[in-house]
Short mmCIF file of C-alpha atoms and ligand atoms in Angstrom, two decimals:
data_model
loop_
_atom_site.label_atom_id
_atom_site.label_comp_id
_atom_site.label_asym_id
_atom_site.label_seq_id
_atom_site.Cartn_x
_atom_site.Cartn_y
_atom_site.Cartn_z
CA MET O 1 -22.80 1.22 12.43
CA PHE O 2 -20.97 -2.10 12.88
CA GLU O 3 -24.00 -4.03 11.65
CA GLU O 4 -24.27 -2.02 8.44
CA LEU O 5 -20.56 -2.17 7.75
CA LEU O 6 -20.43 -5.92 8.26
CA ARG O 7 -23.54 -6.54 6.17
CA ASP O 8 -22.32 -4.46 3.22
CA TRP O 9 -18.70 -5.65 3.17
CA ASP O 10 -17.68 -8.29 0.62
CA GLY O 11 -14.83 -9.72 2.74
CA GLU O 12 -14.65 -13.15 4.39
CA GLN O 13 -14.28 -12.43 8.08
CA ALA O 14 -13.96 -9.51 10.47
CA VAL O 15 -12.66 -10.25 13.95
CA ILE O 16 -13.48 -7.59 16.53
CA ARG O 17 -12.18 -7.33 20.08
CA TYR O 18 -12.62 -4.55 22.59
CA ASP O 19 -9.53 -4.20 24.77
CA ARG O 20 -10.85 -3.10 28.14
CA GLU O 21 -7.43 -2.32 29.63
CA SER O 22 -6.61 0.33 27.00
CA GLY O 23 -10.02 1.27 25.61
CA ALA O 24 -8.79 0.26 22.14
CA TRP O 25 -10.84 -1.58 19.53
CA MET O 26 -8.98 -4.27 17.59
CA PHE O 27 -10.27 -4.99 14.09
CA VAL O 28 -8.78 -7.75 11.94
CA CYS O 29 -10.38 -7.85 8.50
CA ILE O 30 -9.68 -10.88 6.35
CA HIS O 31 -10.92 -9.84 2.95
CA SER O 32 -9.88 -12.86 0.89
CA THR O 33 -7.96 -16.08 1.33
CA ALA O 34 -8.65 -17.27 -2.24
CA LEU O 35 -4.94 -17.05 -3.10
CA GLY O 36 -3.49 -17.95 0.30
CA PRO O 37 -3.42 -16.72 3.91
CA ALA O 38 -4.42 -13.08 4.21
CA GLY O 39 -1.54 -10.63 4.61
CA GLY O 40 -1.56 -6.94 5.41
CA GLY O 41 -0.26 -4.45 7.92
CA THR O 42 -1.58 -3.27 11.26
CA ARG O 43 -2.47 0.40 11.59
CA MET O 44 -2.74 2.18 14.94
CA ARG O 45 -4.76 5.36 14.86
CA VAL O 46 -7.17 7.58 16.73
CA TYR O 47 -10.49 7.65 14.84
CA PRO O 48 -13.54 9.84 15.50
CA ARG O 49 -15.58 6.66 16.16
CA PRO O 50 -14.60 2.96 16.42
CA GLY O 51 -16.71 2.24 13.33
CA ASP O 52 -14.43 4.52 11.29
CA GLY O 53 -11.55 2.23 12.24
CA LEU O 54 -13.52 -0.83 11.14
CA ALA O 55 -14.42 0.87 7.85
CA ASP O 56 -10.76 1.74 7.30
CA ALA O 57 -9.67 -1.86 7.95
CA MET O 58 -12.33 -3.19 5.55
CA ARG O 59 -11.38 -0.79 2.76
CA LEU O 60 -7.65 -1.37 3.21
CA SER O 61 -8.06 -5.16 3.34
CA HIS O 62 -9.79 -5.08 -0.04
CA ALA O 63 -6.85 -3.12 -1.48
CA MET O 64 -4.52 -5.77 0.00
CA THR O 65 -6.38 -8.52 -1.87
CA GLN O 66 -5.79 -6.56 -5.07
CA LYS O 67 -2.15 -5.88 -4.22
CA MET O 68 -1.35 -9.49 -3.34
CA ALA O 69 -3.10 -10.83 -6.44
CA ALA O 70 -1.38 -8.36 -8.77
CA ALA O 71 2.01 -9.13 -7.18
CA ASP O 72 1.29 -12.86 -7.55
CA VAL O 73 2.79 -13.77 -4.19
CA GLY O 74 0.35 -16.52 -3.13
CA ARG O 75 -1.31 -14.46 -0.43
CA GLY O 76 -4.78 -13.13 0.19
CA GLY O 77 -5.67 -9.71 1.52
CA GLY O 78 -6.21 -8.57 5.08
CA LYS O 79 -5.66 -5.57 7.29
CA ALA O 80 -5.85 -4.79 10.97
CA VAL O 81 -6.64 -1.59 12.80
CA LEU O 82 -6.02 -0.76 16.44
CA ALA O 83 -8.43 2.11 17.02
CA VAL O 84 -6.99 3.71 20.15
CA PRO O 85 -8.35 6.57 22.29
CA GLU O 86 -4.82 8.06 22.15
CA LEU O 87 -1.50 6.70 20.88
CA PRO O 88 -0.17 4.66 23.83
CA GLN O 89 3.45 4.78 24.96
CA GLY O 90 5.68 2.70 27.24
CA GLU O 91 4.09 -0.10 29.26
CA ALA O 92 0.60 0.63 27.98
CA ARG O 93 1.77 0.25 24.38
CA HIS O 94 3.64 -2.92 25.22
CA GLY O 95 0.58 -4.44 26.86
CA LEU O 96 -1.72 -3.54 24.00
CA LEU O 97 0.69 -5.00 21.43
CA HIS O 98 0.96 -8.22 23.44
CA ARG O 99 -2.79 -8.62 23.67
CA TYR O 100 -3.07 -7.84 19.97
CA GLY O 101 -0.42 -10.51 19.26
CA GLU O 102 -2.54 -13.03 21.17
CA LEU O 103 -5.55 -12.15 19.02
CA VAL O 104 -3.59 -12.64 15.78
CA ALA O 105 -2.10 -15.90 17.13
CA SER O 106 -5.63 -17.18 17.83
CA LEU O 107 -6.37 -16.95 14.09
CA GLY O 108 -3.79 -19.66 13.43
CA GLY O 109 -2.05 -18.01 10.49
CA THR O 110 -5.17 -17.15 8.46
CA TYR O 111 -4.10 -13.52 8.94
CA ARG O 112 -0.42 -12.52 8.92
CA THR O 113 0.57 -9.05 9.91
CA ALA O 114 3.25 -6.42 9.27
CA GLY O 115 3.58 -2.71 10.02
CA ASP O 116 1.49 0.23 8.85
CA MET O 117 0.77 3.72 10.18
CA ASN O 118 2.18 4.14 13.73
CA ILE O 119 3.42 0.55 13.92
CA SER O 120 7.21 0.29 13.60
CA PRO O 121 9.48 -2.76 13.26
CA ALA O 122 10.21 -2.38 17.02
CA ASP O 123 6.45 -2.57 17.76
CA LEU O 124 6.26 -5.70 15.62
CA ASP O 125 9.04 -7.24 17.73
CA VAL O 126 6.68 -6.89 20.69
CA VAL O 127 3.73 -8.42 18.79
CA ALA O 128 6.03 -11.27 17.74
CA GLU O 129 6.65 -12.17 21.39
CA ARG O 130 3.07 -13.52 21.41
CA CYS O 131 2.49 -14.52 17.80
CA GLU O 132 4.46 -16.22 15.05
CA TRP O 133 2.58 -14.63 12.15
CA VAL O 134 4.47 -11.34 12.08
CA TYR O 135 6.53 -9.88 9.22
CA GLY O 136 8.82 -6.86 9.19
CA THR O 137 10.31 -7.23 12.68
CA THR O 138 13.73 -5.63 13.20
CA GLY O 139 15.65 -8.88 12.94
CA ARG O 140 14.00 -10.22 9.79
CA GLY O 141 12.45 -8.41 6.81
CA GLY O 142 12.87 -4.99 8.40
CA ASP O 143 11.15 -1.80 7.29
CA SER O 144 9.21 -2.37 4.09
CA GLY O 145 9.68 1.24 3.00
CA ARG O 146 12.89 0.47 1.15
CA GLY O 147 11.30 -2.30 -0.97
CA THR O 148 8.29 -0.11 -1.63
CA ALA O 149 10.53 2.73 -2.84
CA ARG O 150 12.57 0.42 -5.05
CA GLY O 151 9.39 -1.06 -6.54
CA VAL O 152 8.05 2.42 -7.31
CA LEU O 153 11.35 3.25 -9.02
CA HIS O 154 10.90 0.22 -11.31
CA GLY O 155 7.30 1.30 -11.88
CA ILE O 156 8.37 4.82 -12.83
CA ARG O 157 10.96 3.47 -15.26
CA ALA O 158 8.33 1.25 -16.95
CA SER O 159 5.81 4.12 -17.09
CA VAL O 160 8.32 6.58 -18.52
CA GLU O 161 9.25 3.97 -21.11
CA HIS O 162 5.62 3.63 -22.15
CA VAL O 163 5.11 7.37 -22.53
CA PHE O 164 8.49 8.55 -23.84
CA GLY O 165 9.84 5.41 -25.53
CA SER O 166 12.81 4.97 -23.17
CA ALA O 167 13.08 3.98 -19.50
CA ASP O 168 16.10 6.25 -19.08
CA LEU O 169 15.35 8.73 -16.30
CA ALA O 170 18.33 11.01 -17.02
CA GLY O 171 16.96 14.53 -17.39
CA ARG O 172 13.39 13.55 -16.54
CA THR O 173 11.70 15.73 -13.93
CA VAL O 174 9.99 13.90 -11.05
CA LEU O 175 8.04 15.45 -8.21
CA VAL O 176 7.91 13.32 -5.06
CA GLN O 177 4.99 14.29 -2.82
CA GLY O 178 5.80 13.21 0.75
CA VAL O 179 9.37 12.41 1.72
CA GLY O 180 8.82 9.97 4.58
CA ALA O 181 10.14 6.41 4.67
CA VAL O 182 9.26 5.71 1.03
CA GLY O 183 9.51 9.14 -0.60
CA ASP O 184 12.94 9.92 0.79
CA ASP O 185 14.45 6.64 -0.49
CA LEU O 186 12.66 7.06 -3.81
CA ALA O 187 13.92 10.63 -4.31
CA ARG O 188 17.52 9.48 -3.77
CA ALA O 189 17.17 6.51 -6.12
CA LEU O 190 15.65 8.73 -8.82
CA ALA O 191 18.53 11.20 -8.48
CA GLU O 192 21.01 8.33 -8.80
CA ASP O 193 19.28 7.48 -12.09
CA GLY O 194 19.89 11.06 -13.26
CA ALA O 195 16.39 12.43 -12.76
CA HIS O 196 15.80 16.02 -11.72
CA VAL O 197 13.95 15.62 -8.42
CA PHE O 198 11.55 18.05 -6.74
CA VAL O 199 10.12 17.28 -3.32
CA ALA O 200 7.05 18.54 -1.45
CA ASP O 201 6.06 17.76 2.12
CA VAL O 202 3.74 19.37 4.65
CA ASP O 203 6.71 19.01 7.00
CA GLU O 204 8.86 21.69 5.39
CA ARG O 205 11.92 20.87 7.45
CA ARG O 206 11.76 17.27 6.33
CA ALA O 207 11.51 18.40 2.69
CA ALA O 208 14.47 20.77 3.08
CA ALA O 209 16.57 18.06 4.77
CA THR O 210 16.47 15.94 1.60
CA GLY O 211 18.68 18.48 -0.19
CA PHE O 212 16.45 18.39 -3.30
CA GLU O 213 14.62 21.35 -4.78
CA VAL O 214 11.58 22.00 -2.58
CA VAL O 215 8.10 22.85 -3.88
CA ALA O 216 5.50 24.20 -1.42
CA ALA O 217 3.12 21.38 -0.43
CA GLY O 218 0.15 23.34 -1.77
CA ASP O 219 1.79 23.74 -5.19
CA ALA O 220 2.77 20.10 -5.68
CA LEU O 221 -0.14 19.08 -7.89
CA ALA O 222 0.21 21.97 -10.30
CA THR O 223 3.99 21.80 -10.71
CA GLU O 224 5.11 20.97 -14.22
CA CYS O 225 7.01 17.68 -14.29
CA ASP O 226 7.27 14.45 -16.26
CA VAL O 227 6.30 12.24 -13.32
CA PHE O 228 4.19 13.03 -10.27
CA ALA O 229 4.91 10.50 -7.49
CA PRO O 230 2.32 10.66 -4.68
CA CYS O 231 4.03 9.16 -1.60
CA ALA O 232 2.09 10.89 1.17
CA VAL O 233 -1.65 10.31 1.56
CA GLY O 234 -4.54 8.69 -0.33
CA GLY O 235 -7.25 10.43 -2.32
CA VAL O 236 -4.92 12.91 -4.06
CA LEU O 237 -6.36 12.22 -7.52
CA SER O 238 -9.88 13.62 -7.78
CA ALA O 239 -12.24 15.53 -10.07
CA ASP O 240 -10.82 18.72 -8.50
CA SER O 241 -7.14 17.88 -8.57
CA ILE O 242 -6.78 16.08 -11.92
CA PRO O 243 -7.41 19.22 -14.04
CA GLN O 244 -4.54 20.92 -12.17
CA LEU O 245 -1.94 18.25 -12.96
CA ARG O 246 0.87 19.17 -15.34
CA CYS O 247 2.60 15.79 -15.64
CA ARG O 248 2.59 12.87 -18.09
CA VAL O 249 2.80 10.05 -15.54
CA VAL O 250 1.40 9.46 -12.05
CA ALA O 251 3.26 6.68 -10.21
CA GLY O 252 3.79 6.66 -6.47
CA SER O 253 3.47 4.65 -3.29
CA ALA O 254 0.37 6.16 -1.63
CA ASN O 255 -2.51 3.74 -1.11
CA ASN O 256 -5.94 4.51 -2.58
CA GLN O 257 -4.75 7.44 -4.69
CA LEU O 258 -8.01 7.73 -6.66
CA ALA O 259 -10.77 9.53 -4.77
CA GLU O 260 -13.25 7.52 -6.90
CA SER O 261 -12.86 4.94 -9.64
CA ASP O 262 -13.91 7.41 -12.40
CA ASP O 263 -10.70 9.32 -11.69
CA ALA O 264 -8.77 6.69 -13.66
CA LEU O 265 -10.78 7.72 -16.73
CA ARG O 266 -10.27 11.42 -15.97
CA LEU O 267 -6.50 10.87 -15.96
CA HIS O 268 -6.68 8.84 -19.16
CA GLU O 269 -8.70 11.56 -20.90
CA ARG O 270 -6.07 14.11 -19.94
CA GLY O 271 -3.37 11.91 -21.52
CA ILE O 272 -1.78 11.13 -18.15
CA LEU O 273 -0.54 7.57 -17.64
CA TYR O 274 -1.60 6.28 -14.22
CA ALA O 275 0.29 3.38 -12.66
CA PRO O 276 -2.39 1.64 -10.52
CA ASP O 277 -1.39 2.24 -6.89
CA TYR O 278 -1.73 -1.31 -5.63
CA VAL O 279 0.47 -2.57 -8.47
CA VAL O 280 3.26 -0.01 -8.20
CA ASN O 281 3.41 0.04 -4.38
CA ALA O 282 3.66 -3.73 -3.84
CA GLY O 283 7.43 -3.64 -3.24
CA GLY O 284 7.02 -3.77 0.54
CA VAL O 285 5.09 -7.03 0.53
CA ILE O 286 7.44 -8.49 -2.08
CA GLN O 287 10.37 -7.57 0.19
CA LEU O 288 8.87 -9.12 3.31
CA ILE O 289 7.59 -12.33 1.69
CA GLY O 290 10.76 -12.70 -0.40
CA LEU O 291 13.19 -12.24 2.48
CA GLU O 292 11.20 -13.98 5.21
CA ASP O 293 9.39 -16.84 3.44
CA LEU O 294 11.27 -17.47 0.23
CA GLY O 295 14.84 -17.13 1.50
CA TRP O 296 15.75 -14.49 -1.07
CA ASP O 297 19.07 -12.67 -0.99
CA GLU O 298 19.37 -9.05 -2.11
CA ALA O 299 19.89 -10.00 -5.77
CA ALA O 300 16.74 -12.12 -5.81
CA LEU O 301 14.84 -9.31 -4.07
CA GLU O 302 15.93 -6.85 -6.72
CA ARG O 303 14.68 -9.24 -9.42
CA GLY O 304 11.38 -9.60 -7.57
CA LEU O 305 10.98 -5.83 -7.31
CA ALA O 306 11.85 -5.38 -10.99
CA GLY O 307 8.83 -7.62 -11.64
CA ILE O 308 6.64 -4.62 -10.75
CA GLY O 309 7.94 -2.89 -13.86
CA ASP O 310 7.20 -6.00 -15.94
CA THR O 311 3.66 -6.23 -14.54
CA LEU O 312 3.03 -2.59 -15.43
CA ARG O 313 4.41 -3.04 -18.95
CA GLY O 314 1.94 -5.91 -19.41
CA LEU O 315 -0.94 -3.84 -18.05
CA TYR O 316 -0.14 -0.90 -20.32
CA ARG O 317 -0.06 -3.25 -23.32
CA ASP O 318 -3.36 -4.87 -22.29
CA ALA O 319 -4.95 -1.47 -21.68
CA ASP O 320 -3.91 -0.15 -25.10
CA ALA O 321 -5.06 -3.32 -26.84
CA ALA O 322 -8.50 -3.27 -25.18
CA ALA O 323 -8.87 0.56 -25.20
CA ILE O 324 -9.31 0.61 -21.43
CA THR O 325 -7.46 2.37 -18.64
CA PRO O 326 -4.49 0.72 -16.88
CA ALA O 327 -6.63 0.72 -13.71
CA GLU O 328 -9.28 -1.33 -15.50
CA ALA O 329 -6.61 -3.66 -16.91
CA ALA O 330 -5.26 -4.16 -13.38
CA GLU O 331 -8.73 -4.97 -12.06
CA ARG O 332 -9.18 -7.56 -14.80
CA LEU O 333 -5.80 -9.11 -13.93
CA VAL O 334 -6.81 -9.34 -10.26
CA GLU O 335 -10.19 -10.87 -11.16
CA ARG O 336 -8.51 -13.48 -13.37
CA ARG O 337 -6.06 -14.44 -10.65
CA LEU O 338 -8.73 -14.60 -7.96
CA ALA O 339 -10.98 -16.70 -10.17
CA SER O 340 -8.18 -19.16 -10.93
CA GLY O 341 -7.30 -19.46 -7.25
CA ARG O 342 -10.76 -19.83 -5.74
CA ARG O 343 -11.20 -22.93 -3.64
CA ASP O 344 -14.26 -24.86 -2.52
CA SER O 345 -15.05 -25.54 1.14
CA SER O 346 -12.72 -28.55 1.24
CA GLY O 347 -9.81 -26.36 0.13
CA ARG O 348 -9.66 -27.68 -3.46
CA ARG O 349 -9.29 -25.23 -6.30
CA THR O 350 -12.66 -24.80 -7.95
CA THR O 351 -11.19 -23.97 -11.37
P1 NAI I 1 5.54 8.25 6.16
O1 NAI I 1 4.54 8.57 7.20
O2 NAI I 1 6.92 7.82 6.55
O3 NAI I 1 5.72 9.54 5.21
C1 NAI I 1 4.67 10.29 4.70
C2 NAI I 1 5.19 11.70 4.44
O4 NAI I 1 4.19 12.44 3.77
C3 NAI I 1 5.56 12.47 5.71
O5 NAI I 1 6.81 13.08 5.54
C4 NAI I 1 4.43 13.51 5.81
O6 NAI I 1 4.86 14.72 6.42
C5 NAI I 1 4.08 13.73 4.36
N1 NAI I 1 2.76 14.26 4.09
C6 NAI I 1 1.59 13.98 4.72
N2 NAI I 1 0.57 14.62 4.14
C7 NAI I 1 1.10 15.32 3.10
C8 NAI I 1 0.55 16.17 2.09
N3 NAI I 1 -0.75 16.43 2.05
N4 NAI I 1 1.40 16.71 1.19
C9 NAI I 1 2.71 16.46 1.24
N5 NAI I 1 3.29 15.66 2.16
C10 NAI I 1 2.49 15.11 3.08
O7 NAI I 1 4.86 7.17 5.20
P2 NAI I 1 5.58 6.16 4.19
O8 NAI I 1 5.85 4.87 4.87
O9 NAI I 1 6.69 6.86 3.49
O10 NAI I 1 4.40 5.88 3.16
C11 NAI I 1 4.01 6.86 2.21
C12 NAI I 1 2.74 6.42 1.53
O11 NAI I 1 2.94 5.18 0.88
C13 NAI I 1 1.56 6.22 2.48
O12 NAI I 1 0.37 6.59 1.81
C14 NAI I 1 1.57 4.73 2.73
O13 NAI I 1 0.28 4.24 3.07
C15 NAI I 1 2.01 4.22 1.37
N6 NAI I 1 2.64 2.91 1.41
C16 NAI I 1 3.73 2.69 2.19
C17 NAI I 1 4.32 1.46 2.22
C18 NAI I 1 5.55 1.19 3.04
O14 NAI I 1 6.12 0.11 2.89
N7 NAI I 1 6.00 2.11 3.87
C19 NAI I 1 3.79 0.33 1.42
C20 NAI I 1 2.67 0.70 0.56
C21 NAI I 1 2.13 1.94 0.59
#
């Protein structure tokens, strides 16, 4: 399985290490360094087979290349997966994170990590004891969820403006699917803007704790609203689910929202404006790079996050002008940026 995955992948480099002490497989996938060192989070998960973890890292690293290029932050795309037999705790977790830090350090900054599923800022503190290429530790950029939520808010404002002629969210109905780190912050920010917020979560207690009107998780897709904000899992937009939607805009933080690329066209044909996921959910990387590398204060960060709205406005204009979907316009933007940043083997830009 590894051979096939590696042969068919269009990324630059996959680094694989088997960690005998824990039985974990470490996969670091560097998809592209055309625009700078590869950045992307580390995910810890139990997979049916190690190869599923490698496939996940490959797929996610490609999405990071798109996200970094669209956000124009001078970074390439990468992703790491720790495919563990079970989620380790205590000393075993500490040891695994140290050995993982040594692996990332050995790459000399070509890959720079942050958190993802099951990797918290406190875990990153442990990785950072062995490696300098770590973002989102407790003392520095912190949890990227807040920047992601704020970026999605700007994306929703821009999308609502495109559809309804005004970015004002007062009185608009928004359904937030998944009220974890991102969805919870987003729901509150939307309410502060005057939106009427519904929430849905498979964890019903978590949904109830938000204090917003709760919709059963199974009814989320078919609930009538102006904006559907998927902030839970990927693959929610598919040939099956799109006909059920009763919204005008889809804009949320979840990665890989489209089950397949044709779903962008399905949404378009239903008159639903889709904010491409990797554009609208880039607030976390903007937060970490802005605060940790660029020395931004909170005001500069807010300006950086507002740039997500500006990028979407540009994409919607381009899409309308070329009679294509916003997803296609985003892909063209990424291609343009990658082409202009490509370097030859001596590191010089080739264009
Ligand atoms: P989280 O794990 O804190 O929250 C996810 C929430 O979704 C949980 O409350 C969970 O119970 C709920 N959920 C899971 N499956 C569901 C379903 N089928 N229907 C309804 N609710 C469901 O995750 P977080 O950090 O809030 O991220 C949310 C999404 O945004 C994820 O897809 C993540 O990959 C993506 N994302 C997060 C970023 C970040 O900075 N945290 C950055 C970019 C993307």
